[in-house]
Amino acid sequence: MNTNTVDAKILGRMFLSGAKNLEAKKEWINELNVFPVPDGDTGTNMTLTIMSAASEVNALSEPDMKSLAKAISSGSLRGARGNSGVILSQLLRGFTKVIEKYEEIDAPIFARAFERAVETAYKAVMKPKEGTILTVAKGVSDKAAEIAEDSETLEAFFTDVIAEAEKVLARTPEMLPVLKEAGVVDSGGQGLVEVLKGAFDGYLGKEIDLNFEKPAAKVMGTKPVSAEESNIKFGYCTEFIIMLEKEFTEKDEEGFKDYLMSIGDSLVVVADDDIVKVHVHTNDPGEAIQKALTYGQLSNMKIDNMRLEHHEKVIKEAEKMAAQQAAQKISKPEKEVGFISVSAGEGMGEIFKELGADYLIQGGQTMNPSTEDMLDAIAQVNAKNIFIFPNNKNIILAANQARDLTEDKNIVVIPAKTIPQGISAMISYVPEKTVEENTAEMMEAIGNVKTGQVTYAVRDTRIDDQDIHQGDIMGIGDKGILAVGQDIQDVAVEMAGKMTDEDSELISIYYGAEVEEADAEEVSSRLEELYPDYDIEINYGGQPIYYYVISVE
């Protein structure tokens, strides 16, 4: 393609193509995680973040640059998950702040947008670390600024910028020794490179399926359904006529059918010169309608709920419950202080509830909650001041982002990196003290907690001077590997021992969903023999993936 500018239509395609390439590579990116744990999630977090924006971009029928920029920025900000996802959302936010002012973008404007992207992302991270996605982004920005004025075409410009991104990525192991020891490049940086490469494919006009499957939301439980209802896979019979406003080619018809089949079945699409008749069974009639609107106006719309007779009772009960909750909310006076905690596992959740948590966000290392999840939780807590406990280092940035997007409540994020830190912080809360005094107490409390987690290795690697093989049991502390072995109990005891020092007084054991209480008691007994002067507590955590979470204070 020999052109020196892109408009909103081309840029939108580039963005969706970049998102699609990241989605295709997410599992490979997950495997670049330094620690060989079964929940490496950088690729997943970045994908969910950009997919949130892609959903908003897809909903635009005829975008201009301003509406496209808003869709990318707001979608990624609210959908951001994990450190890598939040940083990606900030890169996109900074980028869109520049491009929204133009109808067409050339290489110098791209260079300025890349520069603003890097500035915005670096500001969002309290202690930026080189050898990460930030370093790759800066390499892109610096190269773009260097060549923008002299590049003869955008194709040449993008080619050189992506080549530089790959060079910087290849150097990340030299900047972070932990990457070099594990034999991997930075996973977040790799994710950014995949977005750029996919966007370039979109610019070149390569054939790319830009339909996206929405990731399934995690739920705590589901209501029982009748046998008849369970046989209805797609619940809405959706029919409409598209009054075409532009050419509807065979290629368009094929792509439209593929999209509708991705969200439903029982498809009938009949195209005439000026109209297209559509019939589809789907669970998302709105998505079918949004896609159809990209081709023209709609008429004769008809949506029937095929599960209606099964749902009438459920709907009435839901309405009654909603009314009760609304009345309860109105009758409840606004509290001075509320608490939101991220939790993983039934037992952990019960502990936080007993300590006074108003709202639990289910998540953790296996699924980082998004900024949107945080905002939803904030909306549910009727309090002037709300403390949020992320309880995972990979969730803190999303919590901070939700805080910055909240205007009507005072949000205080206590940067607890582990669930035991969050528990200790909540225990230290004193109602008679001010928000500022309690914040200081909680910050001190989390600083006194050491945490270790016992899980298994999913691949061979070398880290912290230890050779680890697939299937090994690992004890991972706050700063690295503390123990490796074949027996879960032995590793738990060894790991706990390495966290103790002369100031330690308490060891708390939280056993996971796959551990029997008797095994946890065995670990406790062995630790009591080794450390008779310590208080040792056992709690059922019920957490997935991690056999034990053990804290020392």
XYZ file of C-alpha atoms in Angstrom, residues 66-405:
340
model
C -12.867 11.213 17.550
C -15.452 8.460 18.100
C -12.873 5.795 17.272
C -10.414 7.284 19.772
C -13.088 7.395 22.470
C -14.092 3.769 21.862
C -10.492 2.563 22.051
C -9.673 4.617 25.137
C -12.821 4.034 27.200
C -13.120 0.366 26.238
C -9.533 -0.451 27.178
C -9.576 1.620 30.378
C -12.674 -0.059 31.765
C -11.691 -3.526 30.570
C -8.093 -3.348 31.807
C -6.902 -6.401 33.764
C -3.572 -7.064 35.408
C -0.476 -4.897 35.245
C 0.117 -5.670 31.585
C -3.489 -4.894 30.688
C -3.534 -1.623 32.607
C -0.262 -0.520 31.000
C -1.649 -1.435 27.563
C -4.783 0.598 28.316
C -2.655 3.581 29.305
C -0.606 3.281 26.122
C -3.839 3.314 24.123
C -5.207 6.191 26.174
C -2.157 8.359 25.498
C -2.140 7.387 21.820
C -5.793 8.373 21.350
C -5.285 11.760 23.046
C -3.225 12.776 20.003
C -5.049 11.082 17.134
C -8.543 12.272 18.167
C -7.668 15.755 16.887
C -7.122 14.689 13.271
C -9.169 13.320 10.410
C -6.126 11.633 8.841
C -2.860 10.516 10.416
C 0.588 10.550 8.863
C 3.957 9.334 10.177
C 4.781 12.487 12.230
C 1.370 12.328 13.917
C 1.868 8.621 14.644
C 5.244 9.503 16.163
C 3.672 12.123 18.446
C 0.929 9.695 19.400
C 3.502 7.011 20.298
C 5.378 9.568 22.398
C 2.200 10.553 24.289
C 1.388 6.878 24.772
C 4.723 6.225 26.465
C 4.465 9.322 28.655
C 0.996 8.308 29.835
C 1.968 4.701 30.577
C 5.132 5.618 32.487
C 3.135 8.009 34.688
C 0.695 5.227 35.572
C 3.430 2.990 37.017
C 4.847 4.076 40.350
C 8.222 2.410 39.843
C 8.743 1.784 36.114
C 11.062 -1.141 35.452
C 13.164 -1.435 32.323
C 13.092 -4.689 30.392
C 9.292 -4.687 30.302
C 6.451 -3.641 27.971
C 7.313 -0.037 28.849
C 10.806 -0.449 27.413
C 9.462 -1.895 24.186
C 6.943 0.944 23.911
C 9.689 3.513 24.439
C 11.791 1.851 21.746
C 8.838 2.191 19.356
C 8.384 5.849 20.273
C 12.068 6.740 19.907
C 12.367 5.009 16.532
C 9.166 6.614 15.262
C 10.413 10.073 16.206
C 13.739 9.382 14.501
C 12.343 8.287 11.116
C 8.924 9.983 10.872
C 9.996 12.927 8.714
C 12.164 10.893 6.347
C 9.955 7.809 5.761
C 8.733 7.809 2.173
C 5.597 5.794 2.957
C 3.710 4.627 6.030
C 4.493 1.054 5.023
C 8.222 1.789 5.325
C 7.594 3.670 8.579
C 5.665 0.791 10.177
C 8.189 -1.772 8.942
C 11.086 0.032 10.606
C 9.181 0.726 13.834
C 8.147 -2.922 14.263
C 11.691 -4.103 13.494
C 12.926 -1.823 16.293
C 10.252 -3.144 18.664
C 11.462 -6.688 18.036
C 15.078 -5.661 18.609
C 14.233 -4.036 21.943
C 12.156 -7.044 22.945
C 15.073 -9.362 22.177
C 17.223 -7.269 24.549
C 14.836 -7.463 27.516
C 16.618 -10.516 29.013
C 19.793 -8.409 29.214
C 17.903 -5.758 31.185
C 16.149 -8.127 33.594
C 18.357 -11.001 34.819
C 15.302 -13.003 35.867
C 14.219 -13.134 32.212
C 17.657 -14.266 31.110
C 17.790 -17.016 33.713
C 14.351 -18.285 32.710
C 15.278 -18.077 29.015
C 12.327 -15.886 27.986
C 11.669 -12.358 26.735
C 9.261 -10.072 28.557
C 5.720 -11.370 28.033
C 4.091 -7.924 28.096
C 6.585 -6.643 25.550
C 5.848 -9.649 23.350
C 2.150 -8.854 23.607
C 2.724 -5.286 22.449
C 4.799 -6.492 19.490
C 1.954 -8.825 18.469
C -0.522 -5.932 18.578
C 1.763 -3.853 16.340
C 2.350 -6.690 13.890
C -1.358 -7.420 13.666
C -2.136 -3.734 13.133
C 0.400 -3.634 10.277
C -1.315 -6.633 8.652
C -4.567 -4.710 8.895
C -2.955 -1.687 7.252
C -1.663 -3.844 4.407
C -5.200 -5.100 3.813
C -4.474 -8.755 4.540
C -7.469 -11.081 4.825
C -8.230 -11.252 8.550
C -11.309 -12.559 10.339
C -12.223 -9.589 12.505
C -15.042 -11.375 14.350
C -14.383 -11.786 18.040
C -15.734 -14.280 20.512
C -16.593 -12.628 23.781
C -14.706 -14.252 26.684
C -17.078 -16.064 29.009
C -17.613 -14.239 32.278
C -16.746 -16.120 35.433
C -19.715 -16.631 37.741
C -19.965 -17.864 41.322
C -22.888 -20.153 40.537
C -25.788 -20.669 38.169
C -29.485 -21.258 38.679
C -30.818 -24.739 37.814
C -32.548 -25.003 34.437
C -35.211 -27.379 33.234
C -34.351 -30.141 30.777
C -36.449 -28.493 28.074
C -34.804 -25.127 28.588
C -31.301 -26.607 28.528
C -31.974 -27.943 25.017
C -32.437 -24.376 23.717
C -28.872 -23.319 23.045
C -29.752 -19.887 21.615
C -32.774 -18.270 23.209
C -33.845 -15.375 20.960
C -35.450 -15.799 17.550
C -34.271 -12.625 15.806
C -35.589 -11.369 12.464
C -35.131 -8.108 10.583
C -34.660 -6.579 7.136
C -31.597 -4.524 6.217
C -32.294 -1.653 3.818
C -28.878 -1.473 2.182
C -27.059 1.865 2.040
C -23.959 0.566 0.287
C -22.895 -2.311 -1.913
C -23.422 -5.741 -0.324
C -20.985 -8.030 -2.140
C -20.737 -11.812 -1.991
C -17.723 -11.328 0.252
C -19.800 -9.096 2.561
C -22.571 -11.687 2.636
C -20.136 -14.483 3.475
C -18.525 -12.441 6.259
C -21.928 -11.439 7.659
C -23.087 -15.073 7.709
C -19.850 -16.187 9.391
C -20.352 -13.549 12.079
C -23.974 -14.528 12.736
C -23.023 -18.205 12.942
C -20.371 -17.301 15.519
C -23.114 -15.946 17.814
C -26.040 -18.223 16.910
C -27.629 -20.864 14.675
C -30.748 -21.537 12.526
C -29.458 -18.904 10.136
C -31.259 -17.691 7.016
C -29.833 -14.757 5.042
C -31.475 -13.801 1.739
C -29.904 -10.891 -0.152
C -31.728 -8.945 -2.850
C -30.654 -5.809 -4.719
C -31.618 -3.332 -2.014
C -32.510 -5.434 1.016
C -31.251 -8.379 3.056
C -33.703 -10.556 4.995
C -32.225 -12.102 8.141
C -33.382 -14.810 10.536
C -31.109 -16.116 13.324
C -31.393 -17.739 16.751
C -28.920 -16.129 19.148
C -28.351 -15.232 22.783
C -27.186 -11.749 21.743
C -29.740 -10.156 19.375
C -28.150 -6.770 20.042
C -24.879 -7.945 18.533
C -26.655 -9.220 15.415
C -28.439 -5.879 15.087
C -25.248 -3.848 15.642
C -23.478 -5.797 12.906
C -26.425 -5.367 10.542
C -26.436 -1.599 11.099
C -23.016 -1.395 9.478
C -24.729 -2.218 6.165
C -27.791 0.018 6.400
C -31.001 0.861 8.231
C -33.245 -1.834 9.719
C -36.962 -2.478 9.470
C -39.480 -5.202 10.395
C -37.473 -6.076 13.505
C -38.890 -8.922 15.586
C -37.299 -10.618 18.611
C -39.017 -13.527 20.391
C -37.748 -15.085 23.609
C -38.001 -18.831 23.055
C -37.359 -19.536 26.730
C -40.014 -17.102 27.946
C -42.479 -19.598 29.408
C -39.625 -21.174 31.393
C -38.362 -17.826 32.591
C -41.575 -16.082 33.670
C -41.339 -17.291 37.237
C -37.629 -16.500 37.430
C -38.199 -13.005 36.033
C -40.929 -12.264 38.595
C -38.682 -13.449 41.409
C -35.788 -11.369 40.087
C -37.983 -8.265 39.889
C -39.162 -8.841 43.428
C -35.590 -9.283 44.658
C -34.425 -6.179 42.791
C -37.225 -4.148 44.367
C -36.298 -5.459 47.808
C -32.637 -4.624 47.239
C -33.528 -1.141 45.985
C -35.736 -0.521 49.017
C -33.009 -1.827 51.289
C -30.451 0.445 49.652
C -32.723 3.470 50.065
C -33.417 2.640 53.699
C -29.740 2.079 54.471
C -28.008 5.323 55.384
C -24.712 6.104 53.704
C -21.838 4.694 55.747
C -18.731 6.629 56.552
C -16.412 3.760 55.581
C -16.819 0.704 53.362
C -14.533 -2.165 52.350
C -13.999 -3.960 49.042
C -11.700 -6.962 48.862
C -10.490 -9.206 46.078
C -10.706 -12.815 47.187
C -10.139 -16.300 45.779
C -11.699 -19.321 47.409
C -14.767 -19.880 49.569
C -12.836 -19.903 52.829
C -10.910 -16.745 52.047
C -14.185 -15.015 51.213
C -15.722 -16.000 54.547
C -12.719 -14.598 56.413
C -13.053 -11.233 54.672
C -16.805 -11.153 55.358
C -16.207 -11.823 59.047
C -13.736 -8.946 59.101
C -16.369 -6.577 57.697
C -15.908 -6.599 53.915
C -18.965 -5.066 52.227
C -18.227 -6.480 48.788
C -16.046 -9.310 47.515
C -14.629 -9.352 44.004
C -13.918 -12.925 43.005
C -10.530 -13.137 41.350
C -6.847 -13.229 42.072
C -3.915 -14.690 40.203
C -6.047 -17.083 38.162
C -8.315 -14.306 36.865
C -7.442 -10.686 37.498
C -10.537 -8.482 37.936
C -10.860 -5.598 35.494
C -11.171 -1.898 36.186
C -14.849 -2.316 35.251
C -15.228 -4.972 37.972
C -13.743 -2.532 40.474
C -16.079 0.257 39.363
C -19.093 -2.039 39.645
C -18.053 -2.958 43.187
C -17.600 0.704 44.134
C -21.106 1.454 42.855
C -22.517 -1.276 45.128
C -20.987 0.042 48.363
C -22.940 2.956 49.847
C -20.109 4.693 51.704
C -18.311 8.045 51.577
C -14.885 6.446 51.948
C -14.068 3.026 50.509
C -10.942 0.976 51.161
C -10.022 -1.441 48.367
C -7.720 -4.402 49.002
C -6.433 -5.824 45.650
C -4.561 -8.641 47.442
C -2.456 -9.338 44.373
C 0.362 -7.269 42.894
C -1.129 -7.751 39.434
C -4.446 -6.128 40.455
C -3.179 -2.962 42.146
C -2.962 -0.910 38.941
C -6.559 -1.778 37.985
C -7.715 -0.719 41.454
C -5.804 2.565 41.121
C -7.377 3.131 37.710
C -10.859 2.591 39.166
C -10.027 5.031 41.960
C -9.005 7.683 39.430
C -12.236 7.173 37.467
